Coordinates of C-alpha atoms (C1' of nucleotides) in Angstrom, one line a residue:
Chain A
X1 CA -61.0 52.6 35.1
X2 CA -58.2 52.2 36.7
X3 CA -55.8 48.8 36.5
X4 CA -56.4 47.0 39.7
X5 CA -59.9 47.3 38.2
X6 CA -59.5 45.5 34.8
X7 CA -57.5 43.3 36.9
X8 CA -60.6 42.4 38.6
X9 CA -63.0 42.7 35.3
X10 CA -60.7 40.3 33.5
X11 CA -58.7 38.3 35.5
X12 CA -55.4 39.2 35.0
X13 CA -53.1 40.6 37.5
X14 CA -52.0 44.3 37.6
X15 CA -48.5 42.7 37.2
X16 CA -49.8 40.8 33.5
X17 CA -51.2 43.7 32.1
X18 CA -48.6 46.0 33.2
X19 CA -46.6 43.4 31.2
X20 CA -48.4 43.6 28.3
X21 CA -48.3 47.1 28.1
X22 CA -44.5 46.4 28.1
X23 CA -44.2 44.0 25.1
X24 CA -46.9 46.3 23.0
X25 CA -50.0 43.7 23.0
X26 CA -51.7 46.3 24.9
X27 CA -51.7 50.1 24.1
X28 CA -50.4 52.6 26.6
X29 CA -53.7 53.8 28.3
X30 CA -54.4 57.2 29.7
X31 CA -53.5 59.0 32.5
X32 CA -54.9 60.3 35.8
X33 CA -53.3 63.9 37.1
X34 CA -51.7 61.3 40.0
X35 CA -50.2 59.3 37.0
X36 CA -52.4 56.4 37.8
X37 CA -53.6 54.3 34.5
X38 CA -56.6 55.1 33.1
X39 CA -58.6 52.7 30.9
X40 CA -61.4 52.9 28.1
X41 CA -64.1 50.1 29.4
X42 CA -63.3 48.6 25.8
X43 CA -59.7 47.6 26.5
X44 CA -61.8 44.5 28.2
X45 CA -62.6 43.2 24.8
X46 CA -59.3 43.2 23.8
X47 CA -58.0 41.5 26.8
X48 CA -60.8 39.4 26.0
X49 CA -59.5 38.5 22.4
X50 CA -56.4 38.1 24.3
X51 CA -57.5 35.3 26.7
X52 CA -59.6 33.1 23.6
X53 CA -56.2 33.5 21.1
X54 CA -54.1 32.3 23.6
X55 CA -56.4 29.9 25.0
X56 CA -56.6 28.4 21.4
X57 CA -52.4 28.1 21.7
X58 CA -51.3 31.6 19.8
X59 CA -48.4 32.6 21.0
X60 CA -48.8 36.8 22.3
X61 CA -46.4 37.5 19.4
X62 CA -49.2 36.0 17.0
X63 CA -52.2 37.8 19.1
X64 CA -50.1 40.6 19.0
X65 CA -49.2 40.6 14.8
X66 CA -53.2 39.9 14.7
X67 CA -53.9 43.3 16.9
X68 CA -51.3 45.1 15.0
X69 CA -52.7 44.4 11.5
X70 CA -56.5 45.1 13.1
X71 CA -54.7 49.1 14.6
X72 CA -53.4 49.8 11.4
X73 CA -57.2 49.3 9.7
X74 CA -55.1 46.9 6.9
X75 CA -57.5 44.3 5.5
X76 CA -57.0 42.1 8.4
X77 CA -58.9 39.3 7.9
X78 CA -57.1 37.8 5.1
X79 CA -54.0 38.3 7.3
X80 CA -55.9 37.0 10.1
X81 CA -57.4 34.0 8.4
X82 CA -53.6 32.9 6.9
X83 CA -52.1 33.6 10.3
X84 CA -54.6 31.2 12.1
X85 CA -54.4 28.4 9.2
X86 CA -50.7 27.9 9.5
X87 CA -51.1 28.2 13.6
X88 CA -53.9 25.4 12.6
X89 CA -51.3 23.3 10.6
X90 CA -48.7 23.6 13.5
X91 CA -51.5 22.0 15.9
X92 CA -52.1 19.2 13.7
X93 CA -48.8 18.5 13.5
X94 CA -48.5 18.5 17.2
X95 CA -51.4 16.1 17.1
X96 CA -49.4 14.3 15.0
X97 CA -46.7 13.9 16.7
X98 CA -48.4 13.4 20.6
X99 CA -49.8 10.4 19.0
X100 CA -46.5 9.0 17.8
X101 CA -45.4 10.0 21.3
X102 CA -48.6 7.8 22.7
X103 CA -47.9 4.6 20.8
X104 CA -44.4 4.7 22.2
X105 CA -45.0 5.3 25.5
X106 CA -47.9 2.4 25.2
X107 CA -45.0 0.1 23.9
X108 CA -42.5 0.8 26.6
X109 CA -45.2 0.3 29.2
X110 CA -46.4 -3.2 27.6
X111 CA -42.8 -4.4 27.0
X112 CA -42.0 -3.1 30.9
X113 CA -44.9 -4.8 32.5
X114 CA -44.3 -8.5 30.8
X115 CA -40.8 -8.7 32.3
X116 CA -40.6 -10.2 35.4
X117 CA -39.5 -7.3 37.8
X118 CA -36.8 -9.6 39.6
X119 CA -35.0 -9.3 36.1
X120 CA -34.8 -5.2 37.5
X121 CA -32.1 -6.2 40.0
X122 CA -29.5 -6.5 37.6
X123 CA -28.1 -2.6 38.2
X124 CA -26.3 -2.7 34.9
X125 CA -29.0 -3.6 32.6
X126 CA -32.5 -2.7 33.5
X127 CA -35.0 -4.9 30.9
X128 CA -37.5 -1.9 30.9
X129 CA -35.1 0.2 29.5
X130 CA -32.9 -1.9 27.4
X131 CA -36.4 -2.9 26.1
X132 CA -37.2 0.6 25.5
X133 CA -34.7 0.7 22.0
X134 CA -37.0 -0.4 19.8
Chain B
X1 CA -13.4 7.5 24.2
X2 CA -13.0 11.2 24.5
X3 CA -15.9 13.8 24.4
X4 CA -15.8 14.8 21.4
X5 CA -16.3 10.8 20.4
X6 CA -19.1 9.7 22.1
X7 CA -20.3 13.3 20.2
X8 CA -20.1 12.1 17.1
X9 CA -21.3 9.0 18.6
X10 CA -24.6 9.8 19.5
X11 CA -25.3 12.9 17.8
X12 CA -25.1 15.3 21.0
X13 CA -22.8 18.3 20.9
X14 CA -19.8 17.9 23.7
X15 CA -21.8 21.3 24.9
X16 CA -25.0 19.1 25.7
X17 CA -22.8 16.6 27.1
X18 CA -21.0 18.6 30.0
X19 CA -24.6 20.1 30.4
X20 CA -26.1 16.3 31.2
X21 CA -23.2 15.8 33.3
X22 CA -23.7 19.3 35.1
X23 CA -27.5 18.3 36.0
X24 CA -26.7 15.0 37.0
X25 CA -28.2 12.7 34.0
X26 CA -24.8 11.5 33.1
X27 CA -21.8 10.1 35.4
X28 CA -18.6 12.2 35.9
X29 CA -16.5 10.4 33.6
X30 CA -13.2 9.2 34.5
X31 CA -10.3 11.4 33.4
X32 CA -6.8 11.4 31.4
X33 CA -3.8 12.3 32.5
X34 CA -4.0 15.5 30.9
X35 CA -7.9 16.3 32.6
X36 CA -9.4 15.4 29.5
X37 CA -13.1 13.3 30.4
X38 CA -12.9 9.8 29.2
X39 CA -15.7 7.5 28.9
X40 CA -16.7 4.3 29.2
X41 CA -18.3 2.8 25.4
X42 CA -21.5 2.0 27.7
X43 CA -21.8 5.3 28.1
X44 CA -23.2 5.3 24.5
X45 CA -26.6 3.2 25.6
X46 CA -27.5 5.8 28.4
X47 CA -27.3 8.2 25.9
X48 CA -29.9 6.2 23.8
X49 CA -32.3 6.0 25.8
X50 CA -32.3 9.3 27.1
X51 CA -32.6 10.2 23.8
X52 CA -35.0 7.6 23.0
X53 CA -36.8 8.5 26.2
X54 CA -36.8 12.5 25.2
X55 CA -38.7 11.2 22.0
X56 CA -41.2 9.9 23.8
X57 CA -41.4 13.6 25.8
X58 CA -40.3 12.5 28.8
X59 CA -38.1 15.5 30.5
X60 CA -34.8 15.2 31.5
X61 CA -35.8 15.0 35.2
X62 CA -38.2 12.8 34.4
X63 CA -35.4 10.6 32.7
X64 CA -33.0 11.2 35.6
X65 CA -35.4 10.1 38.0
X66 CA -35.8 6.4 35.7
X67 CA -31.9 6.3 35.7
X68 CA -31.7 7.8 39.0
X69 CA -33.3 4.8 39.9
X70 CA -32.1 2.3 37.9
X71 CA -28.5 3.4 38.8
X72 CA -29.2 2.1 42.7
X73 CA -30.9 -1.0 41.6
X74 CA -34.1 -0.4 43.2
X75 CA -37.1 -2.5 41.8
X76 CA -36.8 0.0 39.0
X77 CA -39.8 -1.6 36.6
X78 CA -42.2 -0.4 39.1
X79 CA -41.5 2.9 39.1
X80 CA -40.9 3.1 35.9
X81 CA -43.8 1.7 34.7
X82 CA -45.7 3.9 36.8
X83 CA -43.6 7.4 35.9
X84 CA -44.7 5.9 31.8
X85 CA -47.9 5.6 32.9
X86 CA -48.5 9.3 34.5
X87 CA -46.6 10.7 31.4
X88 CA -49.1 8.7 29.2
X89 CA -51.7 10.2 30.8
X90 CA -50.4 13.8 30.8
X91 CA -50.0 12.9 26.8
X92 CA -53.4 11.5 26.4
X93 CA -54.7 15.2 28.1
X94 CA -52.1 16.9 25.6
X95 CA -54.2 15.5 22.6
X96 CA -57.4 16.4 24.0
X97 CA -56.4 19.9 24.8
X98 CA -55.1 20.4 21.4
X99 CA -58.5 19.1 19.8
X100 CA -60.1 21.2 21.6
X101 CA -58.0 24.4 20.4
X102 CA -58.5 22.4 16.5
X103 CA -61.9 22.5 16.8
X104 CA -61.8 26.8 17.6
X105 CA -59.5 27.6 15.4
X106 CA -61.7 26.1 12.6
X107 CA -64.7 28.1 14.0
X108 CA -62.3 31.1 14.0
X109 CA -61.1 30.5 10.3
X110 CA -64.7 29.9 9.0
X111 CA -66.1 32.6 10.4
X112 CA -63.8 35.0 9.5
X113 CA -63.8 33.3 5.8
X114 CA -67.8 34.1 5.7
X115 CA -67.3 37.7 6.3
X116 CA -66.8 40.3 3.3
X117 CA -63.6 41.3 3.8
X118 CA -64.6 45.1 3.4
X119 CA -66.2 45.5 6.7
X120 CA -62.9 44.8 8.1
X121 CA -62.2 48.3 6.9
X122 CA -63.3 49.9 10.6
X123 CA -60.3 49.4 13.0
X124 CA -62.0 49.4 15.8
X125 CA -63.9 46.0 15.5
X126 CA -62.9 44.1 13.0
X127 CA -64.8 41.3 12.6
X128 CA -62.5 38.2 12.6
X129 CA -61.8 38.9 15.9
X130 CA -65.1 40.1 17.2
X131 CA -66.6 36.6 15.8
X132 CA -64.1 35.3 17.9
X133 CA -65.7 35.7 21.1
X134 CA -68.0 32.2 21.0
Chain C
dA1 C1' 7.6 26.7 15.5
dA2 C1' 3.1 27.5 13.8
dA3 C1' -1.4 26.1 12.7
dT4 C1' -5.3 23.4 13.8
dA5 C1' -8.4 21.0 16.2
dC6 C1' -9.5 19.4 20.3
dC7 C1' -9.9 19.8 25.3
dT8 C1' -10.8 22.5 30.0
dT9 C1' -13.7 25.8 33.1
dC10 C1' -16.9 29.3 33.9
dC11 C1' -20.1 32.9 32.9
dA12 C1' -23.9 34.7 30.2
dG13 C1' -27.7 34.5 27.0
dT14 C1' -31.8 32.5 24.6
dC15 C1' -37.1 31.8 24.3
dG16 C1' -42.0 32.7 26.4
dA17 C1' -44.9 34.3 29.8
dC18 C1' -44.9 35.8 33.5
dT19 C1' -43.8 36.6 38.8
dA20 C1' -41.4 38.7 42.8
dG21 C1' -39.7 42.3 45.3
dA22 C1' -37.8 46.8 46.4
dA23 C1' -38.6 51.6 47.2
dG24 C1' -41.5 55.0 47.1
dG25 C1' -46.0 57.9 46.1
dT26 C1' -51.4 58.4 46.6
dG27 C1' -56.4 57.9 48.1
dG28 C1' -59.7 57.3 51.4
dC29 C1' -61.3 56.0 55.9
dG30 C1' -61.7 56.4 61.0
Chain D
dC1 C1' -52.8 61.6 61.9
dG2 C1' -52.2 56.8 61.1
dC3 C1' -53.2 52.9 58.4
dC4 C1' -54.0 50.2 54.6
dA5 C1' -54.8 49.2 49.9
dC6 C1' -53.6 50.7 45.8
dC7 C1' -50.6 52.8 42.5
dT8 C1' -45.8 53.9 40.3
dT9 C1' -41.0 52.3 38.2
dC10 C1' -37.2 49.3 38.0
dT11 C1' -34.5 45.2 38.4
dA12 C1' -34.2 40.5 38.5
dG13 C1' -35.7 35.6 38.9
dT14 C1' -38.3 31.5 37.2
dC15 C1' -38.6 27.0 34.1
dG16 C1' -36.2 23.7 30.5
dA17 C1' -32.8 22.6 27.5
dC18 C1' -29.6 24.0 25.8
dT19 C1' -26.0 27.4 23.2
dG20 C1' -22.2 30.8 22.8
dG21 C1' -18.1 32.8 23.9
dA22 C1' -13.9 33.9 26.6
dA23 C1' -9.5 32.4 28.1
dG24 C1' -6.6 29.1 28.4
dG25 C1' -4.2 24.1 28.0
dT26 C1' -3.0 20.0 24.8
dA27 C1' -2.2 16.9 20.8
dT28 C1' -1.0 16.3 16.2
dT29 C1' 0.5 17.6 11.8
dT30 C1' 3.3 20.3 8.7

DNA sequence: AAATACCTTCCAGTCGACTAGAAGGTGGCG
DNA sequence: CGCCACCTTCTAGTCGACTGGAAGGTATTT
């Protein structure tokens, strides 16, 4: 298989996995006598993993310590379980946080829409923003 | 008020504030004698609502275009409302997303809890990460 | 006169996840 | 034989919001 071909299987470009062979998330494959890369169907899996951790907001260092742990045959699932409970804890806090981030934003909008918008004409002093220090 | 003032002012370093100068969200200060920037105490306000604005995750173009704005007196509460308003939804998608990636990483993390660690022993499919595929 | 603390400009680097492009080699088809 | 798509490596750029450091000028205190 060779990478314009897992390109197509998964989705990524040549450029992305080349790049992942870079940063060590993916294994260096095989090679063909002409040097081409030559990959094991079950690299697709991985890439797969790949896609769903990321797409659940690890960052490829955290996929990557995950697929480290899981190549060295260590008992990865506690190491696994802890690394996606504290990624789990940084989500709620980001939860958290965008909610905060609503309520404000809300504010601002409800103070900015009961001024009357000629009050805007003052250069020096727009209400919607002096309103804005809450 | 010199630069390192209104730094201790509002908390920025004088870095940040020849940086916000540099893109354009703050004015070129008047100068000393000597070259040295010297600012106007209003200055201090702009500063707080960029910050105040950055709280709310606004960018700093984002900000620049309210100020941008506010500077040339236009009917700024309009736009403004509406720029709060397409960050508010972009929030509000933000909070859904991040639900969304809750709610997997809790299917991840029980799954991976219900399996006995030992058959995590096999490298080549450990099983936290094969549940993973949904 | 020296030390220090501040100021100036400009250039470079950081993080994360790629993406773009140059310059060249290879495989297969008509 | 030409053409085109594919492959190779390497360097460098992107975005956002800074931060660090060099090399030098200035203000104040001792």
């Amino acid at each position: 298989m060779k990478i314009g071909e897992l390109a197509n299987e998964t989705g990524l470009s040549t450029k992305t996995i080349r790049y992942y062979e870079d940063i060590g998330i993916l294994p260096e494959p095989g090679r063909q006598a002409n040097g081409y890369r030559s990959y094991n169907p079950s690299i697709i899996d991985r890439v797969g993993f790949i896609k769903d951790a990321q797409a659940s907001g690890l960052s490829l260092v955290e996929i990557q310590i995950i697929l480290e742990l899981r190549d060295e045959g260590e008992s990865t699932c506690e190491h696994t379980v802890r690394l996606l409970e504290s990624h789990l804890e940084a989500v709620e806090h980001q939860i958290i946080d965008l909610h905060r981030t609503k309520a404000q934003l809300q504010k601002m909008i409800i103070k900015a829409k009961a001024l009357d918008p000629a009050d805007c004409q003052n250069p020096n002093r727009c209400q919607t923003i002096s309103a804005t220090h809450l």
